[in-house]
Short mmCIF file of C-alpha atoms in Angstrom, two decimals:
data_model
loop_
_atom_site.label_atom_id
_atom_site.label_comp_id
_atom_site.label_asym_id
_atom_site.label_seq_id
_atom_site.Cartn_x
_atom_site.Cartn_y
_atom_site.Cartn_z
CA ASP A 1 -154.32 12.56 86.56
CA ASN A 2 -158.28 13.68 87.20
CA VAL A 3 -157.61 17.18 86.88
CA ARG A 4 -155.58 16.23 83.41
CA HIS A 5 -158.22 13.70 82.35
CA MET A 6 -160.98 15.77 82.79
CA ALA A 7 -159.55 18.99 80.96
CA VAL A 8 -158.65 16.38 77.98
CA TRP A 9 -161.94 15.33 77.84
CA ALA A 10 -163.62 18.37 77.61
CA VAL A 11 -161.10 19.68 74.77
CA GLY A 12 -162.48 16.49 72.89
CA GLU A 13 -166.05 17.14 73.69
CA ILE A 14 -165.47 20.62 72.02
CA GLY A 15 -163.77 19.72 69.24
CA ASP A 16 -162.28 22.73 68.34
CA ALA A 17 -159.38 21.73 65.70
CA ARG A 18 -157.05 24.96 67.28
CA ASP A 19 -156.88 22.28 70.44
CA ILE A 20 -154.64 19.88 67.85
CA ASP A 21 -151.09 21.06 69.09
CA THR A 22 -152.57 20.84 72.92
CA LEU A 23 -153.53 17.23 72.64
CA LEU A 24 -150.53 16.42 70.55
CA GLU A 25 -148.37 17.64 73.09
CA THR A 26 -150.71 15.33 76.17
CA LEU A 27 -150.30 12.20 74.15
CA SER A 28 -146.38 12.25 76.27
CA ASP A 29 -148.58 12.57 79.26
CA SER A 30 -147.46 10.70 82.37
CA SER A 31 -150.87 9.40 82.57
CA GLY A 32 -151.88 6.53 80.73
CA LYS A 33 -155.57 7.35 81.23
CA VAL A 34 -154.49 11.25 79.94
CA GLN A 35 -152.74 9.64 76.89
CA GLU A 36 -156.14 7.52 76.23
CA TRP A 37 -158.43 10.55 75.90
CA ALA A 38 -155.92 12.60 74.12
CA ALA A 39 -155.78 10.25 71.20
CA ARG A 40 -159.22 9.54 71.46
CA ALA A 41 -160.11 13.96 71.00
CA LEU A 42 -157.22 13.41 68.22
CA GLY A 43 -159.21 11.00 66.55
CA GLU A 44 -162.84 12.84 66.76
CA LEU A 45 -161.11 15.51 65.32
CA LYS A 46 -159.73 14.10 62.21
CA ALA A 47 -156.45 14.91 62.94
CA GLU A 48 -154.23 14.11 60.24
CA VAL A 49 -151.26 15.87 61.71
CA ALA A 50 -151.23 13.39 64.52
CA LEU A 51 -151.23 10.62 62.77
CA ASP A 52 -147.39 10.34 63.19
CA THR A 53 -147.44 10.08 66.60
CA LEU A 54 -150.52 8.07 66.92
CA ILE A 55 -148.76 5.48 65.18
CA GLN A 56 -146.06 5.83 67.60
CA LEU A 57 -148.00 5.31 70.02
CA LEU A 58 -149.11 1.81 68.75
CA THR A 59 -146.28 0.44 70.90
CA HIS A 60 -147.16 2.02 73.80
CA GLU A 61 -146.24 -0.16 76.87
CA ASN A 62 -149.91 1.03 78.60
CA PRO A 63 -152.06 -1.61 76.26
CA SER A 64 -155.07 0.71 76.57
CA THR A 65 -153.29 3.62 74.87
CA ARG A 66 -152.26 1.28 72.05
CA ARG A 67 -155.73 0.58 71.93
CA ASN A 68 -156.83 4.37 72.01
CA ALA A 69 -154.34 5.26 69.44
CA ALA A 70 -155.94 2.58 67.15
CA MET A 71 -159.25 3.63 67.47
CA ALA A 72 -158.15 7.13 66.75
CA ILE A 73 -156.28 5.99 63.51
CA GLY A 74 -159.24 4.60 62.12
CA TRP A 75 -161.61 7.52 63.10
CA ILE A 76 -158.88 9.88 61.16
CA GLY A 77 -159.03 7.10 58.38
CA THR A 78 -155.70 7.65 56.39
CA THR A 79 -155.03 5.02 54.19
CA SER A 80 -151.53 5.59 54.86
CA ALA A 81 -152.02 4.25 58.42
CA ALA A 82 -152.98 0.91 56.78
CA THR A 83 -149.08 -1.38 57.66
CA ALA A 84 -148.90 0.07 60.79
CA LEU A 85 -152.46 -1.18 61.88
CA GLN A 86 -151.90 -4.45 60.04
CA ALA A 87 -148.95 -4.97 62.25
CA THR A 88 -150.62 -4.22 65.26
CA LEU A 89 -152.99 -6.80 64.32
CA GLN A 90 -149.99 -9.29 66.05
CA ALA A 91 -150.58 -7.50 69.44
CA SER A 92 -150.20 -9.57 72.77
CA ALA A 93 -153.37 -7.87 73.92
CA PRO A 94 -156.60 -8.72 72.70
CA LEU A 95 -158.08 -5.17 73.26
CA VAL A 96 -155.46 -3.68 70.89
CA ARG A 97 -155.95 -6.47 68.38
CA GLY A 98 -159.54 -5.86 67.98
CA ALA A 99 -159.00 -2.28 68.07
CA ALA A 100 -156.76 -2.39 65.04
CA ALA A 101 -159.07 -4.32 63.12
CA ASN A 102 -161.69 -2.41 63.91
CA ALA A 103 -159.85 0.86 62.74
CA LEU A 104 -158.59 -0.85 59.48
CA ALA A 105 -162.62 -1.24 58.55
CA HIS A 106 -162.75 2.61 58.71
CA LEU A 107 -160.14 2.75 55.73
CA LYS A 108 -161.02 3.25 52.39
CA HIS A 109 -158.50 0.74 50.94
CA VAL A 110 -156.08 -1.32 52.10
CA ASP A 111 -153.74 -4.10 49.91
CA ASP A 112 -154.31 -7.95 50.10
CA ALA A 113 -151.87 -8.91 52.63
CA THR A 114 -154.16 -6.45 54.82
CA ILE A 115 -157.03 -8.69 53.96
CA HIS A 116 -154.95 -11.92 54.53
CA ALA A 117 -154.14 -10.54 57.86
CA LEU A 118 -157.52 -9.65 58.84
CA THR A 119 -158.42 -13.27 57.88
CA ALA A 120 -155.93 -14.83 59.85
CA ARG A 121 -157.66 -12.71 63.15
CA LEU A 122 -161.01 -14.79 62.24
CA GLN A 123 -159.25 -17.45 64.22
CA ASP A 124 -157.97 -15.26 66.96
CA ASP A 125 -158.47 -17.03 70.42
CA ASP A 126 -160.44 -13.89 71.63
CA ALA A 127 -163.93 -13.60 70.64
CA TRP A 128 -163.94 -9.80 70.49
CA THR A 129 -160.82 -9.66 68.33
CA ARG A 130 -162.60 -12.33 65.57
CA GLY A 131 -165.67 -10.27 65.85
CA GLN A 132 -164.13 -7.16 64.54
CA ALA A 133 -161.85 -8.39 61.82
CA ALA A 134 -165.70 -10.21 60.99
CA TYR A 135 -166.72 -6.66 60.88
CA ALA A 136 -163.50 -4.77 58.97
CA LEU A 137 -164.05 -7.33 55.95
CA GLY A 138 -167.31 -6.75 55.22
CA ALA A 139 -166.41 -3.24 55.90
CA LEU A 140 -163.84 -3.45 53.29
CA ARG A 141 -165.66 -5.32 50.70
CA ALA A 142 -163.28 -8.33 50.85
CA SER A 143 -164.51 -10.81 48.47
CA ALA A 144 -161.56 -12.79 49.05
CA ALA A 145 -162.46 -13.78 52.68
CA VAL A 146 -165.84 -14.98 51.92
CA PRO A 147 -165.00 -18.80 52.55
CA GLN A 148 -163.33 -17.88 55.72
CA LEU A 149 -166.33 -16.08 56.86
CA VAL A 150 -168.83 -18.49 55.83
CA ALA A 151 -166.67 -21.01 57.72
CA THR A 152 -167.38 -18.18 60.73
CA LEU A 153 -170.76 -18.42 60.73
CA THR A 154 -170.61 -21.26 63.28
CA ASP A 155 -168.30 -19.61 65.36
CA SER A 156 -169.36 -20.47 69.50
CA ASP A 157 -169.91 -16.69 70.39
CA GLU A 158 -172.89 -15.17 69.22
CA TRP A 159 -171.23 -11.60 67.72
CA VAL A 160 -168.87 -13.41 66.04
CA ARG A 161 -171.69 -14.74 63.90
CA TYR A 162 -173.68 -11.87 63.57
CA ASN A 163 -170.76 -9.84 62.51
CA ALA A 164 -169.39 -12.39 59.88
CA THR A 165 -173.44 -12.77 58.59
CA ARG A 166 -173.37 -8.92 58.11
CA SER A 167 -170.82 -8.71 56.40
CA LEU A 168 -171.20 -11.63 54.02
CA GLY A 169 -174.26 -9.68 53.10
CA ASN A 170 -171.76 -6.55 52.68
CA ILE A 171 -170.09 -8.23 50.18
CA GLY A 172 -173.21 -9.57 48.52
CA ASP A 173 -171.22 -13.05 47.19
CA ILE A 174 -174.15 -15.35 46.18
CA ASP A 175 -172.30 -18.11 47.39
CA ALA A 176 -173.33 -17.06 50.89
CA PHE A 177 -176.75 -17.52 50.33
CA ASP A 178 -177.31 -20.90 51.45
CA PRO A 179 -175.14 -20.83 54.78
CA ILE A 180 -176.71 -16.95 55.54
CA SER A 181 -180.09 -18.99 55.14
CA ASP A 182 -179.14 -21.66 57.31
CA ARG A 183 -178.52 -19.53 60.32
CA LEU A 184 -181.77 -17.56 59.52
CA TYR A 185 -183.72 -20.68 60.44
CA ASN A 186 -181.45 -22.68 62.89
CA ASP A 187 -179.08 -20.00 64.63
CA THR A 188 -179.96 -20.28 68.49
CA SER A 189 -179.29 -16.33 68.61
CA ILE A 190 -182.09 -14.11 67.41
CA ASN A 191 -179.35 -11.52 66.64
CA VAL A 192 -177.70 -13.71 64.53
CA ARG A 193 -180.91 -14.33 62.82
CA ARG A 194 -182.12 -11.22 62.71
CA SER A 195 -178.88 -10.26 60.97
CA ALA A 196 -179.21 -12.99 58.69
CA ALA A 197 -182.52 -11.65 57.45
CA ASP A 198 -180.90 -8.03 56.50
CA ALA A 199 -178.32 -10.20 54.69
CA LEU A 200 -180.12 -11.86 52.52
CA SER A 201 -182.03 -8.66 51.76
CA ASP A 202 -178.35 -6.93 50.95
CA ILE A 203 -177.29 -10.15 48.82
CA GLY A 204 -180.54 -9.61 46.86
CA ASP A 205 -181.26 -12.78 45.16
CA GLN A 206 -185.03 -13.29 44.60
CA ARG A 207 -184.97 -17.10 46.05
CA ALA A 208 -184.64 -15.18 49.37
CA ILE A 209 -188.23 -14.16 49.09
CA GLN A 210 -189.25 -17.75 49.89
CA VAL A 211 -186.63 -18.13 52.22
CA LEU A 212 -187.76 -15.30 54.15
CA GLU A 213 -191.48 -16.11 53.90
CA LYS A 214 -190.39 -19.14 55.17
CA SER A 215 -188.92 -18.18 58.54
CA LEU A 216 -192.25 -15.79 58.96
CA ASN A 217 -193.81 -18.92 60.65
CA ASP A 218 -191.62 -18.69 63.64
CA THR A 219 -193.86 -16.91 65.92
CA SER A 220 -191.18 -16.65 68.49
CA THR A 221 -190.43 -13.22 68.82
CA LEU A 222 -192.25 -10.11 67.04
CA HIS A 223 -189.05 -8.29 66.69
CA LEU A 224 -187.95 -11.17 64.34
CA GLN A 225 -191.03 -10.91 62.48
CA ARG A 226 -190.64 -7.28 62.07
CA VAL A 227 -186.59 -7.31 60.85
CA VAL A 228 -187.80 -10.07 58.32
CA ARG A 229 -190.89 -8.10 56.67
CA ARG A 230 -188.64 -5.60 56.29
CA ALA A 231 -186.01 -7.65 54.49
CA LEU A 232 -189.07 -8.84 52.49
CA ASN A 233 -190.38 -5.84 51.40
CA ARG A 234 -186.83 -4.21 50.12
CA LEU A 235 -186.45 -7.58 48.22
CA LYS A 236 -190.21 -7.66 46.57
CA ARG A 237 -189.27 -3.37 45.66
CA LYS A 238 -186.22 -4.70 44.09
CA HIS A 239 -187.66 -7.90 42.15
CA GLY A 240 -191.47 -6.06 41.50
#
């Protein structure tokens, strides 16, 4: 297994499209680890010819193989795979659900049903899955999910809050301005506060200049101040 695993890894690192047929054959290898790396290599090669086989692997008995198949589909980025990835959001294994959410973030367009399915994952029992769903909704500019993302700003996990804040900035809905400002002032995580500063800059409302300037009074971390000053500079350039 180790020899085949390393051989597949090397093929993926080389990145030669002529190896796609070999990698496709390897997807049915008896070793789950070999299958995982073959799926990953196909994703990195953006091998659309492998898409049907990768979709079949989304129901493989090995959760790690299902996860890597989902990630590979996301790297390939073919919108036609959205339905299969949406169904995978219901997988029993958290690592598979999270991978499916992350993969959907890489697609150019998904339908309303997929947005609804991703929004439902904001209530997932698994924090990583919630975070990936929040990230995907922002990547897809899912304005319909803004109320649910705002609610997620008080999630117990800092990286879920971080991704929700980041995504609200990507979407740019002014309704998120006050909740994000609250995260900048009051969140216990410096990472979330950094994300909030950037999100306010992304939304671009002139009121954010005053909010960000007020937050400069917090001298608890120089890194946060640097992020706030960068966000302020972007806003001041925008508003003259």
